[in-house]
Short mmCIF file of C-alpha atoms in Angstrom, two decimals:
data_model
loop_
_atom_site.label_atom_id
_atom_site.label_comp_id
_atom_site.label_asym_id
_atom_site.label_seq_id
_atom_site.Cartn_x
_atom_site.Cartn_y
_atom_site.Cartn_z
CA MET A 1 84.86 124.95 118.11
CA GLU A 2 87.22 121.98 118.36
CA GLN A 3 89.58 121.82 115.42
CA GLY A 4 88.86 119.03 112.97
CA ARG A 5 85.15 118.70 113.73
CA ASP A 6 82.07 120.35 112.32
CA ARG A 7 79.49 122.18 114.40
CA ALA A 8 77.66 118.96 115.11
CA GLY A 9 80.86 117.45 116.49
CA ALA A 10 81.18 114.76 113.81
CA VAL A 11 84.44 114.05 112.07
CA ALA A 12 84.26 115.10 108.44
CA LYS A 13 83.97 112.22 106.02
CA PRO A 14 86.93 112.08 103.60
CA VAL A 15 86.58 111.60 99.86
CA ASP A 16 87.34 108.03 98.78
CA PHE A 17 88.43 106.72 95.40
CA LEU A 18 88.20 103.01 94.68
CA PRO A 19 90.04 100.35 92.65
CA ILE A 20 92.86 101.50 90.39
CA PRO A 21 95.07 99.01 88.50
CA ILE A 22 98.64 98.82 89.73
CA ASP A 23 100.03 99.60 86.30
CA HIS A 24 97.89 102.72 85.95
CA ALA A 25 100.07 105.76 85.35
CA PRO A 26 98.56 109.04 86.55
CA SER A 27 98.13 111.54 83.77
CA ASP A 28 100.06 114.78 83.77
CA PRO A 29 98.08 117.24 85.92
CA LEU A 30 98.89 119.90 83.33
CA GLY A 31 97.71 117.74 80.44
CA SER A 32 94.01 118.42 80.91
CA PRO A 33 92.02 121.52 81.87
CA LEU A 34 92.16 121.98 85.63
CA LYS A 35 89.12 123.04 87.59
CA THR A 36 88.67 125.10 90.70
CA GLY A 37 86.73 124.03 93.76
CA SER A 38 83.52 125.53 92.39
CA ASP A 39 83.59 123.27 89.32
CA ILE A 40 83.39 120.12 91.40
CA ALA A 41 81.24 121.55 94.18
CA THR A 42 78.15 119.64 93.09
CA SER A 43 79.74 116.20 93.24
CA LEU A 44 81.61 116.92 96.45
CA GLU A 45 78.60 118.48 98.10
CA ALA A 46 76.60 115.31 97.58
CA HIS A 47 79.37 113.21 99.05
CA LEU A 48 80.19 115.44 102.00
CA ALA A 49 76.53 115.93 102.87
CA GLN A 50 76.30 112.27 103.85
CA PRO A 51 76.48 111.67 107.61
CA ALA A 52 79.97 110.92 108.81
CA VAL A 53 80.58 107.30 109.72
CA ILE A 54 82.41 106.94 113.02
CA LEU A 55 84.07 103.55 112.93
CA PRO A 56 85.13 101.62 116.03
CA THR A 57 88.79 102.45 116.28
CA GLY A 58 91.48 102.34 118.90
CA PRO A 59 94.79 100.56 119.36
CA GLY A 60 93.33 97.10 118.90
CA HIS A 61 91.14 97.86 115.92
CA PRO A 62 92.46 95.95 112.90
CA SER A 63 92.32 99.01 110.65
CA HIS A 64 95.31 100.32 112.57
CA ARG A 65 97.80 98.14 110.73
CA MET A 66 100.87 100.17 109.83
CA PRO A 67 101.14 101.45 106.25
CA GLU A 68 103.36 99.22 104.11
CA GLY A 69 104.19 99.30 100.39
CA PRO A 70 100.62 98.63 99.15
CA GLU A 71 99.16 101.31 101.43
CA LEU A 72 101.65 103.92 100.17
CA HIS A 73 100.85 102.91 96.59
CA LEU A 74 97.11 103.25 97.22
CA ALA A 75 97.72 106.60 98.92
CA SER A 76 99.51 107.94 95.85
CA HIS A 77 96.58 106.93 93.64
CA PHE A 78 94.16 108.53 96.07
CA VAL A 79 96.03 111.83 95.87
CA ASN A 80 96.28 111.72 92.07
CA GLU A 81 92.58 110.95 91.62
CA ALA A 82 91.39 113.40 94.28
CA CYS A 83 93.56 116.28 93.07
CA ARG A 84 93.60 115.71 89.32
CA GLU A 85 91.00 118.41 88.57
CA LEU A 86 91.72 120.74 91.47
CA VAL A 87 93.71 123.97 91.56
CA PHE A 88 95.44 124.73 94.85
CA GLY A 89 96.57 128.16 95.97
CA GLY A 90 98.19 130.08 98.79
CA CYS A 91 100.64 128.88 101.40
CA VAL A 92 101.11 125.37 102.73
CA GLU A 93 100.01 125.25 106.36
CA LYS A 94 101.77 123.15 109.00
CA SER A 95 100.38 122.19 112.38
CA PRO A 96 102.25 123.96 115.19
CA VAL A 97 102.63 120.70 117.11
CA SER A 98 104.42 118.89 114.27
CA ARG A 99 108.19 118.68 114.51
CA ASN A 100 108.53 118.24 110.76
CA PRO A 101 109.97 121.12 108.70
CA GLU A 102 107.96 124.06 107.43
CA VAL A 103 107.12 123.90 103.71
CA PRO A 104 108.25 127.23 102.19
CA PHE A 105 105.92 127.18 99.20
CA GLU A 106 103.42 129.81 98.03
CA SER A 107 101.68 130.09 94.68
CA SER A 108 98.44 131.59 93.45
CA ALA A 109 97.70 128.43 91.44
CA TYR A 110 99.39 125.03 91.55
CA SER A 111 98.63 121.36 91.04
CA ILE A 112 99.48 118.36 93.23
CA SER A 113 100.60 114.91 92.07
CA ALA A 114 102.00 111.88 93.91
CA LEU A 115 104.31 108.94 93.27
CA ALA A 116 105.01 106.06 95.66
CA ARG A 117 108.15 103.95 95.91
CA GLY A 118 108.36 101.26 98.58
CA LYS A 119 107.44 102.86 101.91
CA GLU A 120 107.84 106.44 100.68
CA LEU A 121 105.55 108.81 98.80
CA ARG A 122 106.69 111.87 96.83
CA LEU A 123 104.26 114.79 96.60
CA THR A 124 105.03 117.36 93.87
CA LEU A 125 103.61 120.91 93.96
CA SER A 126 103.73 122.37 90.42
CA PRO A 127 102.86 126.05 89.80
CA LEU A 128 100.56 126.58 86.82
CA PRO A 129 101.46 128.90 83.90
CA GLY A 130 100.98 132.51 84.94
CA ALA A 131 100.87 131.73 88.66
CA GLN A 132 102.39 134.29 91.02
CA PRO A 133 104.96 134.48 92.36
CA HIS A 134 106.96 132.70 89.68
CA ARG A 135 108.77 129.74 91.16
CA GLU A 136 109.96 126.21 90.48
CA PRO A 137 108.00 123.10 91.52
CA LEU A 138 108.64 121.77 95.01
CA ALA A 139 108.70 118.09 95.98
CA LEU A 140 108.29 116.52 99.41
CA VAL A 141 108.92 112.90 100.37
CA PHE A 142 106.61 111.42 103.01
CA ARG A 143 107.09 108.39 105.22
CA PHE A 144 103.84 107.49 106.93
CA GLY A 145 105.10 106.07 110.22
CA MET A 146 102.35 104.12 111.96
CA THR A 147 99.22 106.13 111.16
CA GLY A 148 99.90 108.47 108.24
CA SER A 149 97.28 109.03 105.52
CA PHE A 150 95.91 111.68 103.17
CA GLN A 151 92.36 113.04 103.32
CA LEU A 152 90.47 115.59 101.21
CA VAL A 153 87.97 117.53 103.31
CA PRO A 154 86.22 120.92 103.50
CA SER A 155 88.62 123.51 104.90
CA ASP A 156 86.23 124.35 107.74
CA ALA A 157 86.05 120.72 108.91
CA LEU A 158 89.68 119.66 109.20
CA PRO A 159 90.19 116.20 110.69
CA PRO A 160 92.07 115.92 113.97
CA HIS A 161 95.85 115.54 113.61
CA ALA A 162 95.98 117.17 110.16
CA HIS A 163 99.64 118.15 110.39
CA LEU A 164 100.13 119.45 106.82
CA ARG A 165 97.40 121.15 104.78
CA PHE A 166 97.15 122.21 101.13
CA TYR A 167 94.16 124.45 100.31
CA THR A 168 92.31 124.85 97.02
CA ALA A 169 92.19 128.24 95.34
CA PRO A 170 88.99 130.34 95.17
CA PRO A 171 86.30 130.65 93.93
CA GLY A 172 84.02 127.98 95.28
CA PRO A 173 84.06 125.89 98.45
CA ARG A 174 87.53 125.76 99.90
CA LEU A 175 88.91 122.24 100.28
CA ALA A 176 92.02 120.96 102.04
CA LEU A 177 94.24 118.02 101.21
CA CYS A 178 95.57 116.98 104.62
CA PHE A 179 98.37 114.72 105.76
CA VAL A 180 96.80 113.16 108.85
CA ASP A 181 98.97 111.37 111.39
CA ILE A 182 97.48 110.50 114.77
CA ARG A 183 100.65 109.23 116.41
CA ARG A 184 103.02 111.71 114.73
CA PHE A 185 105.69 109.19 113.73
CA GLY A 186 105.27 110.17 110.07
CA ARG A 187 107.82 112.47 108.45
CA TRP A 188 108.22 114.62 105.38
CA ASP A 189 111.44 115.94 103.89
CA LEU A 190 111.91 118.73 101.35
CA GLY A 191 113.71 118.19 98.06
CA GLY A 192 112.00 115.10 96.69
CA GLU A 193 114.94 112.73 97.08
CA TRP A 194 114.17 109.15 98.10
CA GLN A 195 115.85 108.17 101.34
CA PRO A 196 119.41 106.99 100.64
CA GLY A 197 120.01 103.31 101.20
CA ARG A 198 116.51 102.07 100.42
CA GLY A 199 116.46 99.30 97.84
CA PRO A 200 114.29 99.07 94.73
CA CYS A 201 110.53 98.98 95.27
CA VAL A 202 109.11 95.45 95.48
CA LEU A 203 105.97 96.60 93.64
CA LEU A 204 107.25 98.79 90.82
CA GLU A 205 110.89 97.74 90.36
CA TYR A 206 110.70 93.96 90.62
CA GLU A 207 113.65 93.02 88.37
CA GLN A 208 115.99 95.50 90.08
CA PHE A 209 114.69 94.35 93.48
CA ARG A 210 115.39 90.69 92.72
CA GLU A 211 118.85 91.41 91.36
CA ASN A 212 119.70 93.58 94.39
CA VAL A 213 118.84 90.77 96.81
CA LEU A 214 120.60 87.92 94.98
CA ARG A 215 123.70 90.03 94.29
CA ASN A 216 124.15 90.88 97.99
CA LEU A 217 123.57 87.55 99.73
CA ALA A 218 127.03 87.83 101.32
CA ASP A 219 125.75 90.78 103.37
CA LYS A 220 125.53 90.05 107.08
CA ALA A 221 121.83 90.91 106.99
CA PHE A 222 121.24 87.46 105.51
CA ASP A 223 122.91 85.76 108.49
CA ARG A 224 119.73 86.58 110.37
CA PRO A 225 116.38 84.80 110.31
CA ILE A 226 114.42 85.28 107.10
CA CYS A 227 111.59 87.01 109.00
CA GLU A 228 114.03 89.72 110.12
CA ALA A 229 115.76 90.05 106.75
CA LEU A 230 112.40 90.71 105.11
CA LEU A 231 112.09 93.93 107.12
CA ASP A 232 115.46 95.24 105.93
CA GLN A 233 114.47 98.13 103.66
CA ARG A 234 117.86 98.10 101.95
CA PHE A 235 116.73 94.93 100.21
CA PHE A 236 112.95 94.60 100.74
CA ASN A 237 111.69 98.17 100.30
CA GLY A 238 107.94 98.03 100.91
CA ILE A 239 107.70 94.81 102.94
CA GLY A 240 106.41 95.15 106.49
CA ASN A 241 105.06 93.02 109.30
CA TYR A 242 101.83 91.69 107.84
CA LEU A 243 103.36 91.10 104.39
CA ARG A 244 106.28 89.06 105.71
CA ALA A 245 103.92 86.77 107.62
CA GLU A 246 101.72 86.19 104.56
CA ILE A 247 104.68 85.55 102.23
CA LEU A 248 106.42 83.04 104.51
CA TYR A 249 103.16 81.27 105.33
CA ARG A 250 102.32 80.65 101.67
CA LEU A 251 105.68 78.97 101.12
CA ARG A 252 105.62 77.18 104.50
CA ILE A 253 109.03 78.64 105.29
CA PRO A 254 109.83 78.71 109.03
CA PRO A 255 110.23 82.38 109.97
CA PHE A 256 113.44 81.76 111.91
CA GLU A 257 115.22 79.85 109.15
CA LYS A 258 118.50 81.50 108.13
CA ALA A 259 117.81 84.00 105.36
CA ARG A 260 120.81 83.03 103.25
CA THR A 261 119.79 79.36 103.37
CA VAL A 262 116.38 80.28 101.98
CA LEU A 263 117.60 82.63 99.27
CA GLU A 264 120.76 80.90 98.01
CA ALA A 265 118.64 78.25 96.31
CA LEU A 266 117.07 80.97 94.16
CA GLN A 267 120.45 81.79 92.59
CA GLN A 268 120.45 78.37 90.97
CA ARG A 269 116.83 78.50 89.91
CA ARG A 270 116.75 78.79 86.14
CA PRO A 271 113.82 77.77 83.92
CA SER A 272 114.54 75.03 81.41
CA PRO A 273 115.50 76.49 78.02
CA GLU A 274 113.22 73.92 76.41
CA LEU A 275 110.10 75.50 77.91
CA THR A 276 108.06 77.91 75.84
CA LEU A 277 107.35 81.40 77.14
CA SER A 278 103.80 80.48 78.15
CA GLN A 279 105.09 77.40 79.98
CA LYS A 280 107.64 79.51 81.86
CA ILE A 281 104.94 81.98 82.90
CA ARG A 282 102.63 79.18 84.00
CA ALA A 283 105.43 77.57 86.04
CA LYS A 284 106.10 80.89 87.81
CA LEU A 285 102.44 81.40 88.62
CA GLN A 286 102.02 77.86 89.92
CA ASN A 287 105.28 77.73 91.90
CA PRO A 288 106.38 81.25 92.82
CA ASP A 289 109.52 81.66 94.89
CA LEU A 290 109.94 83.99 97.84
CA LEU A 291 111.13 86.99 95.81
CA GLU A 292 108.26 86.61 93.36
CA LEU A 293 105.81 86.58 96.26
CA CYS A 294 107.42 89.77 97.60
CA HIS A 295 106.08 91.34 94.41
CA SER A 296 102.78 89.52 93.85
CA VAL A 297 101.44 89.50 97.44
CA PRO A 298 101.62 93.32 97.84
CA LYS A 299 100.04 93.58 94.40
CA GLU A 300 97.09 91.52 95.64
CA VAL A 301 96.52 94.05 98.43
CA VAL A 302 96.52 96.90 95.92
CA GLN A 303 94.01 95.06 93.76
CA LEU A 304 91.64 94.69 96.71
CA GLY A 305 90.77 98.32 96.01
CA GLY A 306 89.77 101.06 98.37
CA LYS A 307 92.20 103.43 99.98
CA GLY A 308 93.33 100.50 102.04
CA TYR A 309 94.91 102.33 104.96
CA GLY A 310 93.81 103.93 108.20
CA SER A 311 90.44 103.92 109.89
CA GLU A 312 89.07 106.31 107.28
CA SER A 313 89.36 103.60 104.60
CA GLY A 314 85.96 102.36 105.70
CA GLU A 315 84.76 99.18 107.36
CA GLU A 316 83.85 97.65 104.00
CA ASP A 317 87.34 98.23 102.62
CA PHE A 318 88.96 96.68 105.64
CA ALA A 319 86.60 93.71 105.68
CA ALA A 320 88.02 92.72 102.29
CA PHE A 321 91.56 92.98 103.64
CA ARG A 322 90.69 90.98 106.73
CA ALA A 323 89.16 88.23 104.58
CA TRP A 324 92.31 88.22 102.42
CA LEU A 325 94.65 87.57 105.36
CA GLN A 326 95.64 83.92 105.74
CA CYS A 327 98.19 84.13 108.54
CA TYR A 328 98.79 87.55 110.10
CA SER A 329 96.94 87.79 113.44
CA THR A 330 94.46 85.11 112.41
CA PRO A 331 93.04 82.43 114.75
CA GLY A 332 95.06 79.22 114.94
CA MET A 333 98.38 80.85 114.08
CA SER A 334 101.35 80.98 116.43
CA SER A 335 103.47 84.02 117.16
CA LEU A 336 106.91 84.92 118.48
CA ARG A 337 108.85 88.13 118.93
CA ASP A 338 111.90 88.67 116.74
CA ARG A 339 115.00 90.40 118.10
CA HIS A 340 113.53 93.82 117.27
CA GLY A 341 110.43 93.11 119.33
CA ARG A 342 108.17 92.66 116.30
CA THR A 343 105.59 89.87 116.41
CA ILE A 344 105.87 87.34 113.59
CA TRP A 345 102.88 85.09 112.87
CA PHE A 346 103.42 81.60 111.50
CA GLN A 347 102.24 77.99 111.53
CA GLY A 348 104.31 74.98 112.54
CA ASP A 349 108.01 74.92 113.41
CA PRO A 350 109.46 78.43 113.97
CA GLY A 351 112.92 77.38 112.70
CA PRO A 352 116.44 76.86 114.09
CA LEU A 353 117.14 80.55 114.84
CA ALA A 354 114.04 81.06 116.99
CA PRO A 355 114.83 83.15 120.07
CA LYS A 356 115.89 81.06 123.04
CA GLY A 357 113.28 80.99 125.73
CA GLY A 358 110.72 82.51 123.38
CA LYS A 359 107.28 81.13 124.07
CA SER A 360 105.14 80.52 121.00
CA ARG A 361 101.51 81.48 121.51
CA LYS A 362 98.52 80.66 119.40
CA LYS A 363 95.97 83.20 118.30
CA LYS A 364 92.60 82.29 119.80
CA SER A 365 89.33 82.69 117.98
CA GLN A 366 87.21 85.71 118.78
CA GLU A 367 84.78 83.50 120.65
CA ALA A 368 87.48 82.18 122.95
CA GLN A 369 88.12 84.05 126.15
CA GLN A 370 91.38 85.95 126.01
CA GLY A 371 93.86 85.98 128.80
CA PRO A 372 96.24 88.86 129.51
CA GLU A 373 99.10 87.36 127.50
CA ASP A 374 96.87 86.60 124.52
CA ARG A 375 95.72 90.19 124.42
CA VAL A 376 99.29 91.36 123.96
CA GLU A 377 100.09 88.82 121.28
CA GLY A 378 96.81 89.36 119.47
CA SER A 379 97.51 93.01 118.87
CA SER A 380 97.39 94.38 115.37
CA TRP A 381 100.21 96.71 116.45
CA PRO A 382 102.72 94.24 117.85
CA CYS A 383 104.87 95.34 120.78
CA VAL A 384 103.09 98.69 120.97
CA PHE A 385 99.48 98.11 121.94
CA SER A 386 97.29 95.30 123.14
CA THR A 387 93.95 94.45 121.57
CA GLN A 388 92.21 95.90 124.59
CA ASP A 389 92.20 99.53 125.60
CA PRO A 390 95.15 100.06 127.94
CA PRO A 391 94.31 100.73 131.59
CA SER A 392 94.48 104.29 132.74
CA PRO A 393 97.75 105.19 134.52
CA ASN A 394 96.07 105.42 137.92
CA LYS A 395 94.60 101.93 137.51
CA ALA A 396 97.74 100.08 136.46
CA PRO A 397 98.21 96.82 138.39
CA SER A 398 100.64 97.06 141.25
CA ARG A 399 103.55 94.63 141.55
CA THR A 400 101.64 92.61 144.14
CA ARG A 401 98.48 92.37 142.04
CA ARG A 402 100.60 91.59 138.96
CA ALA A 403 102.26 88.71 140.77
CA GLN A 404 98.91 87.39 142.01
CA ARG A 405 97.47 87.41 138.50
CA GLY A 406 100.52 85.75 137.02
CA LEU A 407 101.14 88.63 134.61
CA PRO A 408 104.57 88.89 133.00
CA LYS A 409 106.95 91.35 134.58
CA GLN A 410 107.07 94.61 132.68
CA THR A 411 110.39 95.23 131.01
CA THR A 412 111.70 97.46 128.27
CA ALA A 413 113.38 94.60 126.44
CA GLN A 414 110.28 93.87 124.42
CA VAL A 415 110.39 97.08 122.44
CA PRO A 416 112.95 98.22 119.88
CA GLU A 417 115.44 100.73 121.18
CA GLY A 418 116.17 102.36 117.86
CA THR A 419 115.44 102.20 114.21
CA SER A 420 117.39 101.82 111.03
CA LEU A 421 116.88 100.57 107.50
CA GLN A 422 118.05 97.18 108.75
CA GLN A 423 114.74 96.68 110.49
CA ASP A 424 111.31 97.80 109.48
CA PRO A 425 111.81 101.56 110.02
CA GLU A 426 108.13 102.19 110.68
CA VAL A 427 108.47 100.81 114.21
CA PRO A 428 108.73 103.73 116.61
CA PRO A 429 111.53 103.55 119.14
CA VAL A 430 110.46 103.92 122.72
CA PRO A 431 112.27 106.96 124.13
CA ASP A 432 114.18 106.56 127.34
CA LYS A 433 112.20 108.43 129.94
CA GLY A 434 115.37 109.12 131.89
CA LYS A 435 113.99 108.14 135.28
CA ARG A 436 116.02 109.39 138.16
CA ARG A 437 117.77 106.85 140.27
CA ARG A 438 117.92 107.40 143.99
CA ARG A 439 121.42 108.21 145.09
CA PRO A 440 122.77 107.28 148.51
CA ALA A 441 122.80 110.12 151.00
CA THR A 442 126.00 112.14 150.98
CA SER A 443 127.59 114.46 153.47
CA GLY A 444 125.34 117.29 152.36
CA ARG A 445 127.57 118.47 149.52
CA HIS A 446 125.92 118.35 146.11
CA ARG A 447 127.90 117.02 143.19
CA THR A 448 127.98 119.12 140.06
CA ARG A 449 126.12 117.30 137.31
CA LYS A 450 127.78 117.11 133.91
CA ILE A 451 125.37 118.03 131.14
CA LYS A 452 125.82 116.35 127.80
CA ALA A 453 125.21 118.41 124.72
CA ASP A 454 122.46 117.10 122.47
CA THR A 455 123.91 115.14 119.58
CA PRO A 456 121.98 114.25 116.45
CA SER A 457 121.08 110.62 115.87
CA LEU A 458 123.20 108.76 113.35
CA GLU A 459 120.36 106.41 112.50
CA PRO A 460 118.88 106.98 109.02
CA GLU A 461 115.34 107.05 110.36
CA GLY A 462 116.10 109.09 113.48
CA THR A 463 113.48 108.80 116.16
CA SER A 464 110.56 109.39 113.87
CA ALA A 465 110.31 105.72 113.02
CA SER A 466 109.20 106.37 109.52
#
C-alpha cells in the first residue's frame, strides 16, 4: 500500500480548526486533564469518516503561496487546538528521505504545544508527570520553507511527504501529528532557540519591531528599494512576498523607491500632544504608516480564519484569502522582478530604483488568453513555477522552436543563487547542476582533477531556504 494513502487510495482528510483571535494565548497543556486518543475517538471518527476532498493543486494553484508570518501563526494555533487534549507517546519518527536531524526524544506520555514568532514555529514536547523514561522537555524550531504545514491524521493513513511524525499513546485509535513538506525546503532545529539575527515579530512584537527598524535606518539594507528591504528578516520578521505587495499597494508607495527615503519620514512622525487618546487611535486607524501596516495587514490574514496555509486548508478557506487580496497576483496589476528574482506586484510607477531593462507586465484576467510570458509572471510562486504545468523534460522546446515562438532565452539569472536573512529566506536557491564543459582535445594525456573538499555554507539559511 502506498504510504500516505488509505486502502481506497484517497489522501486522508486532516483535522481543521477555525478562527482564533490573534491575542488568544494557548492554555498550559498541563493545566487541564489530558485525554488519550480513545477519549476523542467519537468526534474524530465522525470527521475522518467524511470523504476526502482532493483539491485542484499543482504549482500554479493559488493555495501554494509560501507560508509567511500569518501562516506560521495560524499553524501554531492549529497545533495547540488539535493537541490540547491529546497524550502522545513513544519515539518521534523521521522520514528517511529528510535531511533534517533526527529527534532524539522518547517518552511514554507527553504533550505538544506550539508558539510562532515571525517565520518560525517552536514545538515543545513536555513529558507528563510519571512518564518514563524521566527526561526534560525538548523544543524544536521549524521553518516551513515553501510548503511546510502540520496535519493531524490517523496513523495508518499518513499523508505523503510527512517528514516528521508524533504519535498518540494507546489506548484508542492511534493518531499522528505530521510535519508535511512536499518540496522539502522546510527545516527543523533542536534546542528551541530562534534563529539568530531575526528581528522582532511584526505580529506579536510590534513596538520592538518598529523601534528596531527606525533605530537602524543607517544600515545599508535601507539603501535598497523598499520592496527588497521588506523581505529582510533582520528587520521585517514575518513579511514575505504577498504581504509586501499588499502593504505597498495600500499606501501607493512605488516598490522601487529607496527604503530609507520612505522610512525616514516616520522618525519625525509624532502625534500632536493636544490630541486625546481616542483621537490618536482614530488618526492611526485612518492614516496608518508603513510600519503600522506591517503589523495590521498580517493580522487581517490571521483574522480571516481557517488554517490558512497549504492545499489542505480547504478551497473555502482559500477563497476568503483570494477575495482579500487587492494587489498580489490580481488582474490589472503590473509586476517586475527584484534583484533576488522575486516578483513584486504593484500599480503605477515602479519607482526610481526599478531594474534597468526590466519589463513591467500586467496581470491579465482569467478570461484573457495567456501568452507564455504572462504564464511565468502570473505564477503564485514567482521565479519558481509558472501557472501552467511545466512541460515534461522530453517535450521541452528546442532552441529553434523557442526562437520561432519568440520565447525568452532561458537563463539562470532569474533565480536567486543563495539565501540569507537579507532577503526573504523562504526562497529556495537553485543548486548549480555542475554541468560538464567540453574540453578541447589534448594529446591523449589526462589531467589530474583537483577535488575540492566540501565546505559548509556560511549563509544563515543554508540551502534549505527556510
